[in-house]
Structures are given as C-alpha cells and as structure tokens.
Tab-separated table of C-alpha atoms in Angstrom:
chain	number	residue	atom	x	y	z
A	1437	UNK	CA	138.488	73.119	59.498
A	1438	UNK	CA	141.342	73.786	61.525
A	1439	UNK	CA	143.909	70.002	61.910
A	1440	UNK	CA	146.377	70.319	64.826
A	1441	UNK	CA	148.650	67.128	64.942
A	1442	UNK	CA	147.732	64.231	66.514
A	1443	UNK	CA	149.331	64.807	70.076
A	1444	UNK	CA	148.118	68.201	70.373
A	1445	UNK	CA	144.996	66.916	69.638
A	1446	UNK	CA	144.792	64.597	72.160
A	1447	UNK	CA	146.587	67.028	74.887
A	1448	UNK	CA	143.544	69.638	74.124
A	1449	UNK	CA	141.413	66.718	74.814
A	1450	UNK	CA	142.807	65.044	77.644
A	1451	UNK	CA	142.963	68.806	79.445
A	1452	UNK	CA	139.009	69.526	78.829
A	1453	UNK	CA	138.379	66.193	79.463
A	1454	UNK	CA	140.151	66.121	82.889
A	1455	UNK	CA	138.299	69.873	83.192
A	1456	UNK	CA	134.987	68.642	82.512
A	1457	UNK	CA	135.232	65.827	85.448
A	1458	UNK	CA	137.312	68.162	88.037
A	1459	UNK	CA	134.846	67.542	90.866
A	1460	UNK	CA	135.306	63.720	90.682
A	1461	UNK	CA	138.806	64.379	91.977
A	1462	UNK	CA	141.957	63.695	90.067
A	1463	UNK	CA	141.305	61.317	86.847
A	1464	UNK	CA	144.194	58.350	86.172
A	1465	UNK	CA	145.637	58.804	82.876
A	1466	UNK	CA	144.256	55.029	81.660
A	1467	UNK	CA	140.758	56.355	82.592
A	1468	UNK	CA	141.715	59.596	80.170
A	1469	UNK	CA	143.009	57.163	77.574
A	1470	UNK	CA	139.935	55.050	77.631
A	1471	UNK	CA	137.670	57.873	77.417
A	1472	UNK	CA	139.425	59.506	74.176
A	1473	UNK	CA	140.237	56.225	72.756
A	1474	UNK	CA	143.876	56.965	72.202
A	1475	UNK	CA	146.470	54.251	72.980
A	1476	UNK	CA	147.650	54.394	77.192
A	1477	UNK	CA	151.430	54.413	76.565
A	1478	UNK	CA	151.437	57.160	74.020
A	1479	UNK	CA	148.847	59.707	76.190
A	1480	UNK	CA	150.891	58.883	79.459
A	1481	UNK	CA	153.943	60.597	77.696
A	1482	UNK	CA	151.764	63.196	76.722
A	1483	UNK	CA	150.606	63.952	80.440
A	1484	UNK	CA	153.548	64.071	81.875
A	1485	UNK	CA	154.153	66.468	79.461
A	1486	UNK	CA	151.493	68.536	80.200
A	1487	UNK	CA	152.314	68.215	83.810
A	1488	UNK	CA	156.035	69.144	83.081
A	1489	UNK	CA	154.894	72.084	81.533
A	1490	UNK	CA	152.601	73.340	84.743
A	1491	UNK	CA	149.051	72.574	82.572
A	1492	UNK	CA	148.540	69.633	84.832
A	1493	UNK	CA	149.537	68.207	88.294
A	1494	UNK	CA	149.912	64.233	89.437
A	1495	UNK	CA	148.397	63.171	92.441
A	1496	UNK	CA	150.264	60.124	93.928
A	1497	UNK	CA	148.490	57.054	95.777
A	1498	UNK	CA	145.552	54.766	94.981
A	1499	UNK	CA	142.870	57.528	94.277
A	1500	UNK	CA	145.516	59.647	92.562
A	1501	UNK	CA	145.485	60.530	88.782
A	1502	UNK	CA	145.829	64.183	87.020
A	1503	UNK	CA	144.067	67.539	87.802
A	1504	UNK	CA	144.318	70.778	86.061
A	1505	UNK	CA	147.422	72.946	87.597
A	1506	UNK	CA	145.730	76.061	86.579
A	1507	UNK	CA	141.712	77.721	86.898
A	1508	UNK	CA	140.089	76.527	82.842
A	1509	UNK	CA	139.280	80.196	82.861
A	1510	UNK	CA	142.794	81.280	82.924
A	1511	UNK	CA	144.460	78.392	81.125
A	1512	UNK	CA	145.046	79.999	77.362
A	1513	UNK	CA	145.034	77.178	74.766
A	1514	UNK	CA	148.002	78.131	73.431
A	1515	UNK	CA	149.758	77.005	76.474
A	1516	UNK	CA	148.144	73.282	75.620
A	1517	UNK	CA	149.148	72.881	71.752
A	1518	UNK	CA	151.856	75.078	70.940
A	1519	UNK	CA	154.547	72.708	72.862
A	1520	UNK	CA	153.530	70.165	70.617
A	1521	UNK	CA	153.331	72.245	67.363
A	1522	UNK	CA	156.182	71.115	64.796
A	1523	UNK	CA	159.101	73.871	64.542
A	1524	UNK	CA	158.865	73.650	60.365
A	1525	UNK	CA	160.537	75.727	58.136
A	1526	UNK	CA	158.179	78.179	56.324
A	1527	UNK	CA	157.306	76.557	53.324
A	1528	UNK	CA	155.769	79.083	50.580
A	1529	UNK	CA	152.787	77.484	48.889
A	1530	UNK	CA	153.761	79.499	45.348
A	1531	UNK	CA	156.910	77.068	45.594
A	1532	UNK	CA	159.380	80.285	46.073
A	1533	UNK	CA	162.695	79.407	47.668
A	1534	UNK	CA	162.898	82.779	49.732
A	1535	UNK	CA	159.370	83.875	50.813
A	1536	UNK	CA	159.657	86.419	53.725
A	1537	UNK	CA	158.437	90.277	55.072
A	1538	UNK	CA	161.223	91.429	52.797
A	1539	UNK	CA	160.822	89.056	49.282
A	1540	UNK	CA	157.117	88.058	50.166
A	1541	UNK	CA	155.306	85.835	47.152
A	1542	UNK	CA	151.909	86.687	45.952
A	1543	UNK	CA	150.049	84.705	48.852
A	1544	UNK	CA	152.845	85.655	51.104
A	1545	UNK	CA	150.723	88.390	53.362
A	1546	UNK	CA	147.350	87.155	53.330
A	1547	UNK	CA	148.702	83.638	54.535
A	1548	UNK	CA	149.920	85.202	57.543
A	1549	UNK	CA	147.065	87.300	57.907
A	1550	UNK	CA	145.553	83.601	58.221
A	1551	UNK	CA	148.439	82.563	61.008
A	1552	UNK	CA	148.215	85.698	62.827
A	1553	UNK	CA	144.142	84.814	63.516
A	1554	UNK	CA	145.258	80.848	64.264
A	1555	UNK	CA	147.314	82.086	66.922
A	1556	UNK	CA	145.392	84.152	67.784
A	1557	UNK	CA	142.005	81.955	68.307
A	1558	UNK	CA	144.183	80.032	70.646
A	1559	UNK	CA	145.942	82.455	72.547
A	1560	UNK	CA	142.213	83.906	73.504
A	1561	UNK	CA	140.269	81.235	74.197
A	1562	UNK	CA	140.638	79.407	77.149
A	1563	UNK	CA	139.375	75.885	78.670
A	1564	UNK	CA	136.589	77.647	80.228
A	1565	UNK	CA	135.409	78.810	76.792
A	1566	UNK	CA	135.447	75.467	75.764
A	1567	UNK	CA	133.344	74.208	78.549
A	1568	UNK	CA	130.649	76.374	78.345
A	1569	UNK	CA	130.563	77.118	74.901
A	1570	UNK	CA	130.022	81.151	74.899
A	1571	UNK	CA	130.918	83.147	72.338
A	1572	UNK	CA	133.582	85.595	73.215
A	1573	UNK	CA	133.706	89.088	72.383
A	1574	UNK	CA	137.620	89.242	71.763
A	1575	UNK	CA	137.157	87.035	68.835
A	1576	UNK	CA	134.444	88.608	67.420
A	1577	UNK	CA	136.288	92.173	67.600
A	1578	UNK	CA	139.316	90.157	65.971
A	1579	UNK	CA	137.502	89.267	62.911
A	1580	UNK	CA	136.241	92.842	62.839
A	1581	UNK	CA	139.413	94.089	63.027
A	1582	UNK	CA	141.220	92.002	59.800
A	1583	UNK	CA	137.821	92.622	57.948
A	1584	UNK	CA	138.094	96.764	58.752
A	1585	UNK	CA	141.644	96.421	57.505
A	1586	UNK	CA	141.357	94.669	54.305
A	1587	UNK	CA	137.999	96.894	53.343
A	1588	UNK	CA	138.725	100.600	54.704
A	1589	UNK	CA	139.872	103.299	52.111
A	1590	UNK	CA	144.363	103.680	51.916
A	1591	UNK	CA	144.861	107.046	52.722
A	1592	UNK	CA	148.190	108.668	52.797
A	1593	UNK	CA	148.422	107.934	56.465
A	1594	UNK	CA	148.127	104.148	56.110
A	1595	UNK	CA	151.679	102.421	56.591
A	1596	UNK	CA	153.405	100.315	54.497
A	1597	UNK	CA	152.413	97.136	56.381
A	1598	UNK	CA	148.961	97.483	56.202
A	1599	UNK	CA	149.077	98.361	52.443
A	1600	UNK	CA	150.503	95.413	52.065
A	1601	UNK	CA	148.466	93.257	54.269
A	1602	UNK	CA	146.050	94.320	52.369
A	1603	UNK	CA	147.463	94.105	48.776
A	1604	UNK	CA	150.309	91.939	48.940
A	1605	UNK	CA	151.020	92.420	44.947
A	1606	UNK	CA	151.451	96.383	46.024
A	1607	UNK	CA	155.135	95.061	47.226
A	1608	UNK	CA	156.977	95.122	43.686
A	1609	UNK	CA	155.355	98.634	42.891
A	1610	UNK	CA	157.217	100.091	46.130
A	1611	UNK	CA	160.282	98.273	45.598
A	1612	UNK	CA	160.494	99.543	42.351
A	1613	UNK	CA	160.432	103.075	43.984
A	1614	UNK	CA	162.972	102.416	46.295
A	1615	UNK	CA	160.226	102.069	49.267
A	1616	UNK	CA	161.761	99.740	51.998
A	1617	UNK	CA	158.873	96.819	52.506
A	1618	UNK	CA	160.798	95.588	55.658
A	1619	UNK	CA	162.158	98.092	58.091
A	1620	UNK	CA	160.154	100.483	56.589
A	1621	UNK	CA	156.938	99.031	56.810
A	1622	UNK	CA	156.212	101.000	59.606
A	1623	UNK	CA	156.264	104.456	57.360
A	1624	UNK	CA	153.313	105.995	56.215
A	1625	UNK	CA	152.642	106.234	52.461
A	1626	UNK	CA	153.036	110.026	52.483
A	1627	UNK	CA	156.294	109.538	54.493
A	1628	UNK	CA	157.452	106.520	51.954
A	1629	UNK	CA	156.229	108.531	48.809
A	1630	UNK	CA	158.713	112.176	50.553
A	1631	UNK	CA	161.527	108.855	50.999
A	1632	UNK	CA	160.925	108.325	47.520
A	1633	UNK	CA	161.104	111.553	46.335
A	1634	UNK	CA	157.639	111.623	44.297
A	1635	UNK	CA	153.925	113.189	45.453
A	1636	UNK	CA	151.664	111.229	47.501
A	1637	UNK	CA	149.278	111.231	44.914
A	1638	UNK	CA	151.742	109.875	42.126
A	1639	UNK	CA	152.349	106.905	44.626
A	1640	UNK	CA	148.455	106.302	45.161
A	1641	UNK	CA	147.784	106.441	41.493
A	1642	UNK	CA	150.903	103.862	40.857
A	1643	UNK	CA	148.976	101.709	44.102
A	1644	UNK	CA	145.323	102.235	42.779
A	1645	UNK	CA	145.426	98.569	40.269
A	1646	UNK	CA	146.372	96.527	43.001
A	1647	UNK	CA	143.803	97.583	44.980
A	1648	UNK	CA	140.978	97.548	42.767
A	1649	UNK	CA	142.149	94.062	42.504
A	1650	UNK	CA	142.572	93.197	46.088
C-alpha cells in the first residue's frame, strides 16, 4: 500500500472531506480537524495552504469555514499532495552513488516504471473519483499499457528506452557497443545496431539473455 506523508495525508482528507459535505455550506477548519482527528493548529496551516494554492477558498464571518475552489471532478489529486511531497534526492535502493537514465543500477528502470504509474494514479484521478468510487478507464488502459510493454516481442523497431524499461540489465550490453543509453534512447535497435556498426541480428542475439531473464 501506497504511504504519502503525514500532511499530504491529511490535505487529501480534509479536501474529500470538505467535498463530501459541500451542500452544508462552507465547513470551519476545527470541524475538519475534529472529524479526521488530526491536531487544529497543525491542519489550519495545512488549509491555508490548500487555499493558497487555489484547492480551497475561506469564507469569512460566523457561518464561514472552507469550500472547494475548484468542481471534485476537475480537481486532479496531484494538485492536493504533490505541494507537500518532500523534494529528496534520488536515493538508489542497490546503494549506488550515481544511479541515473545514463549509469542506471539493476533496479534502476523498473523503479521508475513504479514512479511513473504513482504519478500517474494521481494525476488521473480526481476528487470526484474518490467520491463515488468508479473505476476509471484511464487507469485501467495504464496498467495495460506497462503490462503490453514489459510482455510484447523486441523487434528491431523497439527503441532503446523501452528495451530498457523492459530489461534494465540490457544497459551494460549496449554500452559495451558504444550504444548511447541516454540521448539515444530514443533510437531504434536497428538504428543503434547501423550506429554501432554491427547487424541487427548480432545486437538481438547479444540482447536475447537479458530478456529471457526479464
């Protein structure tokens, strides 16, 4: 399961639960606090946050309190947690000092693989998913999509990235060869193979351990 840190934890929260109770008008931030059990001080600076950052809007006065600045079905979750994501360094779980696109570890490409659908569960689904609880489509094809990659055949026309994405441990065997894995990721394998100045099918054969193993 998925942990986000605690305060964007609590600012997903606070926004579905001030979405869930929109018709009652706008909720005080105590009333939010007391409903999520977090502490009042700490969630106040994290709605005026949210507020600062056009998720929510204050309502002054005696009835006044916080109400969603944007429709649930067009506010993207990503909008909610990322501003309170840590900026981190990249750490590399192998324990490698460098770990990058250009001198990735053994875990280096599937990990991001794993990043690339985080982001991307939040960057679909919105507060109105949340809410209602339907399954969407975009998700579903997303999953397809990584799962297509990972299992269809590597022709000559796949590129360099998605050999890689798919067989991470492929990246010595091109380096060796003199086949850029950064700015030419983009190449295909018969156009990285002509760069290299061997056949296609030399370069597949070199490939064809790593994938058996992937």
């Amino acid at each position: 399961m998925l942990t986000l840190p605690q305060t964007a934890e609590y600012a997903l929260r606070a926004v579905c639960y001030i979405a869930e109770h929109e018709t009652a008008g706008p909720i005080p931030g105590p009333a939010v606090a007391d409903a999520l059990g977090a502490p009042a001080n700490y969630l106040s600076k994290t709605l005026h946050q949210l507020r600062t950052l056009g998720v929510l809007r204050s309502v002054r006065g005696a009835q006044g309190g916080y109400r969603l600045a944007v429709p649930p079905a067009e506010l993207r979750l990503l909008a909610i947690v990322e501003p309170f994501l840590p900026e981190v360094e990249h750490r590399c779980i192998m324990g490698h000092a460098v770990c990058s696109d250009r001198a990735p570890c053994g875990a280096h490409w599937r990990w991001r693989q794993v990043k690339d659908v985080t982001r991307a569960f939040f960057a679909e689904l919105t507060v109105a998913d949340l809410l209602t609880g339907a399954p969407r489509p975009a998700l579903t094809l997303l999953t397809s999509e990584f799962r297509e990659m990972t299992t269809s055949p590597v022709l000559p026309t796949t590129t360099v990235n998605d050999l890689l994405r798919r067989a991470p441990t492929a990246a010595p065997v091109l380096n060796a060869l003199g086949i850029d894995t950064c700015c030419g990721g983009g190449l295909s394998l018969a156009e990285a193979a002509q760069s290299a100045g061997i056949p296609t099918s030399e370069l597949l054969a070199k490939l064809a351990p790593m994938l058996e193993a992937a």
